[in-house]
Tab-separated table of C-alpha atoms in Angstrom:
chain	number	residue	atom	x	y	z
D	7	MET	CA	9.550	-42.415	11.556
D	8	ASP	CA	12.932	-40.755	12.006
D	9	VAL	CA	13.556	-37.832	14.346
D	10	GLU	CA	16.643	-35.694	13.874
D	11	PHE	CA	17.703	-32.884	16.177
D	12	VAL	CA	19.509	-30.114	14.317
D	13	ASP	CA	21.615	-27.287	15.736
D	14	ILE	CA	21.589	-24.538	13.115
D	15	THR	CA	23.518	-21.962	15.155
D	16	ASP	CA	26.549	-22.055	12.862
D	17	ASP	CA	24.383	-21.998	9.734
D	18	ILE	CA	22.769	-18.679	10.657
D	19	LYS	CA	25.551	-17.083	12.704
D	20	ASP	CA	25.864	-14.161	10.274
D	21	VAL	CA	22.265	-13.081	10.862
D	22	PHE	CA	21.624	-14.413	14.385
D	23	GLY	CA	22.481	-11.146	16.122
D	24	LYS	CA	20.024	-9.221	13.944
D	25	LEU	CA	16.959	-11.237	14.962
D	26	HIS	CA	14.606	-9.066	17.011
D	27	THR	CA	13.019	-10.541	20.143
D	28	ARG	CA	10.742	-9.470	22.970
D	29	ASP	CA	9.384	-10.897	26.227
D	30	TYR	CA	7.215	-13.636	24.714
D	31	TYR	CA	9.511	-14.652	21.819
D	32	THR	CA	12.968	-16.165	21.487
D	33	LYS	CA	15.208	-16.169	18.435
D	34	THR	CA	14.333	-19.798	17.731
D	35	THR	CA	10.946	-18.684	16.385
D	36	TYR	CA	12.795	-17.363	13.321
D	37	TYR	CA	14.421	-20.695	12.490
D	38	ARG	CA	11.554	-21.822	10.245
D	39	LEU	CA	12.457	-19.028	7.816
D	40	PHE	CA	15.774	-20.705	7.000
D	41	ILE	CA	14.290	-24.115	6.148
D	42	PRO	CA	14.383	-23.654	2.330
D	43	ARG	CA	18.157	-23.051	2.394
D	44	LEU	CA	19.001	-25.568	5.116
D	45	TYR	CA	17.153	-28.368	3.314
D	46	PRO	CA	17.811	-27.877	-0.413
D	47	GLU	CA	16.874	-31.508	-1.074
D	48	TYR	CA	13.224	-30.794	-0.238
D	49	ASP	CA	10.853	-28.914	-2.534
D	50	LYS	CA	8.086	-28.868	0.061
D	51	VAL	CA	8.180	-28.844	3.874
D	52	LEU	CA	5.437	-28.850	6.499
D	53	TYR	CA	6.418	-26.800	9.543
D	54	LEU	CA	4.455	-27.261	12.790
D	55	ASP	CA	4.812	-25.468	16.126
D	56	SER	CA	5.362	-27.685	19.162
D	57	ASP	CA	2.222	-26.542	21.037
D	58	ILE	CA	-0.186	-28.502	18.856
D	59	VAL	CA	-2.293	-31.656	18.941
D	60	LEU	CA	-2.985	-33.539	15.715
D	61	LYS	CA	-6.279	-35.430	15.541
D	62	THR	CA	-5.825	-36.971	12.108
D	63	ASP	CA	-3.145	-38.012	9.623
D	64	VAL	CA	-0.967	-34.979	8.917
D	65	ALA	CA	-0.224	-36.357	5.450
D	66	GLU	CA	-3.608	-34.976	4.403
D	67	LEU	CA	-2.317	-31.485	5.154
D	68	TYR	CA	1.036	-32.082	3.494
D	69	ASP	CA	-0.697	-33.220	0.301
D	70	VAL	CA	-2.443	-29.864	-0.223
D	71	GLY	CA	-1.344	-28.495	-3.595
D	72	LEU	CA	0.491	-25.168	-3.589
D	73	GLY	CA	0.975	-24.383	-7.267
D	74	GLU	CA	3.227	-21.313	-7.473
D	75	ASN	CA	2.129	-19.989	-4.077
D	76	TYR	CA	4.921	-19.425	-1.586
D	77	VAL	CA	3.148	-21.089	1.334
D	78	GLY	CA	-0.018	-22.835	2.374
D	79	ALA	CA	-1.422	-21.498	5.641
D	80	ILE	CA	-4.517	-20.883	7.745
D	81	PRO	CA	-5.951	-17.440	8.573
D	82	ASP	CA	-5.047	-16.576	12.171
D	83	GLU	CA	-8.106	-17.202	14.344
D	84	SER	CA	-7.133	-14.625	16.960
D	85	VAL	CA	-6.922	-11.962	14.251
D	86	GLN	CA	-10.371	-12.887	12.952
D	87	LEU	CA	-11.844	-12.202	16.397
D	88	ILE	CA	-9.911	-9.235	17.838
D	89	LYS	CA	-10.375	-5.785	16.283
D	90	GLU	CA	-6.964	-4.455	17.357
D	91	PHE	CA	-5.255	-7.366	15.603
D	92	GLN	CA	-7.310	-6.739	12.470
D	93	ASP	CA	-6.313	-3.074	12.337
D	94	TYR	CA	-2.662	-3.940	12.944
D	95	THR	CA	-2.440	-6.502	10.151
D	96	GLU	CA	-4.092	-4.219	7.609
D	97	ASN	CA	-2.394	-0.954	8.596
D	98	ARG	CA	1.120	-2.078	9.526
D	99	ILE	CA	1.676	-5.385	7.736
D	100	LYS	CA	-0.445	-4.139	4.821
D	101	VAL	CA	-2.217	-7.399	4.056
D	102	ARG	CA	-5.139	-6.828	1.691
D	103	SER	CA	-7.573	-7.934	4.379
D	104	TYR	CA	-7.128	-9.136	7.950
D	105	LYS	CA	-8.878	-12.299	6.769
D	106	GLU	CA	-5.736	-13.059	4.748
D	107	TYR	CA	-3.282	-12.710	7.644
D	108	PHE	CA	-2.095	-16.233	8.406
D	109	ASN	CA	-0.712	-17.945	11.469
D	110	ALA	CA	2.824	-19.252	10.934
D	111	GLY	CA	2.567	-22.071	13.476
D	112	VAL	CA	1.165	-24.354	10.782
D	113	LEU	CA	3.014	-23.622	7.574
D	114	LEU	CA	3.233	-25.598	4.352
D	115	MET	CA	6.324	-24.196	2.659
D	116	ASN	CA	6.871	-24.291	-1.099
D	117	CYS	CA	10.642	-24.446	-0.695
D	118	GLU	CA	11.325	-24.747	-4.412
D	119	VAL	CA	9.546	-21.460	-5.113
D	120	LEU	CA	10.888	-19.762	-1.963
D	121	ARG	CA	14.441	-20.477	-3.094
D	122	LYS	CA	13.596	-19.240	-6.577
D	123	ILE	CA	12.415	-15.835	-5.292
D	124	ASN	CA	15.396	-15.473	-2.915
D	125	PHE	CA	13.059	-15.552	0.074
D	126	GLU	CA	15.852	-15.598	2.647
D	127	LYS	CA	17.500	-12.550	1.072
D	128	LEU	CA	14.144	-10.742	1.037
D	129	PHE	CA	13.657	-11.558	4.712
D	130	ILE	CA	17.154	-10.499	5.806
D	131	THR	CA	16.929	-7.271	3.802
D	132	LEU	CA	13.535	-6.473	5.305
D	133	LEU	CA	14.792	-7.423	8.773
D	134	GLY	CA	17.574	-4.865	8.463
D	135	LYS	CA	15.206	-2.037	7.555
D	136	VAL	CA	11.942	-2.756	9.385
D	137	THR	CA	11.363	-4.010	12.924
D	138	PHE	CA	8.149	-5.935	13.436
D	139	ASN	CA	7.846	-6.509	17.178
D	140	VAL	CA	4.335	-7.917	17.552
D	141	ALA	CA	4.396	-11.314	15.856
D	142	GLN	CA	7.920	-10.914	14.508
D	143	ASP	CA	8.737	-13.774	12.103
D	144	GLN	CA	5.025	-14.260	11.413
D	145	ASP	CA	4.720	-10.606	10.436
D	146	TYR	CA	7.720	-10.851	8.102
D	147	LEU	CA	6.219	-13.951	6.492
D	148	ASN	CA	2.894	-12.222	5.926
D	149	ALA	CA	4.563	-9.100	4.543
D	150	ILE	CA	6.611	-11.113	2.042
D	151	CYS	CA	4.061	-13.778	1.081
D	152	LYS	CA	0.885	-11.686	0.769
D	153	GLY	CA	-0.938	-12.474	-2.436
D	154	LYS	CA	0.961	-15.769	-2.787
D	155	VAL	CA	-0.744	-17.871	-0.114
D	156	ARG	CA	-2.805	-21.033	-0.580
D	157	PHE	CA	-5.355	-20.668	2.206
D	158	ILE	CA	-6.311	-23.856	4.031
D	159	GLY	CA	-9.385	-24.533	6.198
D	160	ALA	CA	-9.511	-23.382	9.823
D	161	GLU	CA	-9.874	-26.985	10.986
D	162	TRP	CA	-6.114	-27.319	10.401
D	163	ASP	CA	-5.120	-24.593	12.882
D	164	LYS	CA	-7.908	-24.425	15.455
D	165	MET	CA	-7.069	-22.289	18.444
D	166	PRO	CA	-8.853	-22.619	21.810
D	167	ILE	CA	-10.614	-19.290	21.409
D	168	SER	CA	-14.029	-19.580	19.740
D	169	PRO	CA	-16.168	-22.731	19.438
D	170	ASP	CA	-18.085	-21.229	16.520
D	171	ILE	CA	-15.458	-21.199	13.765
D	172	VAL	CA	-15.185	-24.992	13.391
D	173	LYS	CA	-17.397	-27.748	14.801
D	174	GLU	CA	-15.432	-29.728	17.377
D	175	GLU	CA	-15.890	-32.992	15.492
D	176	ASP	CA	-14.337	-31.399	12.390
D	177	VAL	CA	-11.175	-30.104	14.104
D	178	LYS	CA	-8.033	-31.754	12.706
D	179	LEU	CA	-5.280	-29.794	14.446
D	180	ILE	CA	-5.445	-27.883	17.735
D	181	HIS	CA	-2.981	-25.072	18.333
D	182	PHE	CA	-2.546	-24.016	21.969
D	183	ASN	CA	-1.044	-20.629	21.158
D	184	LEU	CA	-0.880	-17.328	23.045
D	185	SER	CA	-1.671	-17.905	26.741
D	186	PHE	CA	-3.899	-20.949	26.151
D	187	LYS	CA	-1.677	-23.655	27.668
D	188	PRO	CA	-3.440	-26.618	29.357
D	189	TRP	CA	-0.197	-27.630	31.073
D	190	ARG	CA	-0.237	-24.284	32.874
D	191	THR	CA	-3.899	-23.737	33.777
D	192	SER	CA	-7.294	-25.449	33.687
D	193	GLY	CA	-10.417	-24.589	31.718
D	194	ILE	CA	-8.706	-24.349	28.324
D	195	MET	CA	-10.861	-25.301	25.347
D	196	TYR	CA	-9.838	-28.702	23.919
D	197	GLU	CA	-7.709	-29.497	26.990
D	198	ASP	CA	-9.132	-33.044	27.065
D	199	ALA	CA	-7.552	-33.721	23.673
D	200	PHE	CA	-4.204	-32.464	24.951
D	201	TRP	CA	-4.246	-34.675	28.038
D	202	HIS	CA	-5.484	-37.665	26.018
D	203	TYR	CA	-2.310	-37.665	23.943
D	204	SER	CA	-0.010	-36.328	26.636
D	205	ASP	CA	-0.898	-39.181	28.990
D	206	LYS	CA	-0.072	-41.689	26.248
D	207	SER	CA	3.424	-40.273	25.764
D	208	VAL	CA	6.567	-41.187	27.705
D	209	PHE	CA	6.446	-37.651	29.128
D	210	GLY	CA	2.872	-37.955	30.415
D	211	GLU	CA	3.682	-38.157	34.121
D	212	LYS	CA	6.219	-35.354	33.889
D	213	ILE	CA	3.739	-33.058	32.132
D	214	ARG	CA	1.081	-33.848	34.746
D	215	GLU	CA	3.627	-32.887	37.399
D	216	ILE	CA	4.341	-29.613	35.576
D	217	ARG	CA	0.614	-28.842	35.599
D	218	LYS	CA	0.305	-29.769	39.279
D	219	ASN	CA	3.163	-27.465	40.268
D	220	ALA	CA	2.335	-24.646	37.841
D	221	ASP	CA	2.641	-21.224	39.426
D	222	PRO	CA	-0.648	-19.289	38.957
D	223	GLU	CA	1.450	-16.158	38.583
D	224	LEU	CA	2.846	-17.486	35.308
D	225	GLN	CA	-0.646	-17.572	33.814
D	226	LYS	CA	-1.276	-14.048	35.059
D	227	ILE	CA	1.949	-12.929	33.376
D	228	ALA	CA	0.951	-14.667	30.128
D	229	ASP	CA	-2.488	-13.044	30.198
D	230	ALA	CA	-0.882	-9.657	30.846
D	231	GLN	CA	1.448	-10.185	27.876
D	232	THR	CA	-1.541	-10.900	25.640
D	233	ALA	CA	-3.276	-7.739	26.880
D	234	LYS	CA	-0.100	-5.750	26.216
D	235	LEU	CA	0.126	-7.277	22.753
D	236	ILE	CA	-3.388	-6.058	21.942
D	237	GLU	CA	-2.509	-2.588	23.224
D	238	THR	CA	0.667	-2.491	21.118
D	239	CYS	CA	-1.295	-3.507	18.020
D	240	ALA	CA	-3.731	-0.643	18.549
D	241	GLU	CA	-0.894	1.866	18.936
D	242	GLN	CA	1.004	0.717	15.858
D	243	ALA	CA	-2.120	0.449	13.722
D	244	ALA	CA	-2.829	4.121	14.431
D	245	ASP	CA	0.702	5.288	13.504
D	246	LYS	CA	-0.043	6.189	9.881
D	247	LYS	CA	3.287	7.910	9.212
D	248	THR	CA	5.362	4.887	10.222
D	249	ASN	CA	3.006	2.490	8.468
D	250	ASP	CA	3.277	4.406	5.198
D	251	GLU	CA	7.075	4.426	5.506
D	252	ILE	CA	7.126	0.667	6.060
D	253	GLU	CA	4.922	0.094	3.020
D	254	LYS	CA	7.323	2.131	0.887
D	255	ILE	CA	10.345	0.229	2.218
D	256	ILE	CA	8.746	-3.133	1.461
D	257	ARG	CA	7.819	-2.038	-2.042
D	258	ASN	CA	11.399	-0.878	-2.703
D	259	ILE	CA	12.896	-4.115	-1.369
D	260	PHE	CA	10.757	-6.207	-3.699
D	261	SER	CA	11.842	-4.118	-6.661
D	262	GLU	CA	15.529	-4.494	-5.771
D	263	VAL	CA	15.915	-8.132	-4.699
């Protein structure tokens, strides 16, 4: 296996200053959106967030057929369980159903098709006219890709939220998103799986030290950010005037690009 570290700063310098951020996001979260252009030699790419644990061969996920769909993805578990998130995705992002709003931390990208539809131009145009400040790049992806998603089973993006969605023995990928970080606090669902693989890595001792010295205040801040996120979703979901304007803008962009 080869690992290559890539600095794409120069490649996206024209748009870098336009990328919106907030307290729990950095601009690097947008980088996945430029993969189709940066890697023209690949027709298909599997993007994975770094806060995951794989429990099986990831090739099984990569081999999922996409047809003419733009991406393959998994419905966001947190959205399936939290009413404010459901209202936000349907009212502001305008997905057909909150059950079709996907998490972008596990993303099978049909780069050939994304280049064909000028995905990057669609994104940059939308970025210049609409500010999504809840899930940012994930919201832009959902707004652009809705109706063109190959949905994959929840076992491939299992978050440490509810034990009922997937049986533990069937989980293939664990995603420690939001404030659910076992290296920061104890009592996180699936934390044993995290430490099992962490301790086997060359960074195992260092990560154990990070957990040992973790400031409890950081977890409190993370929990407060999640609570604020839910509150923001409720506010924006209820703003019908702005939501209708955004829907019109998106429709116009698709007709122009």
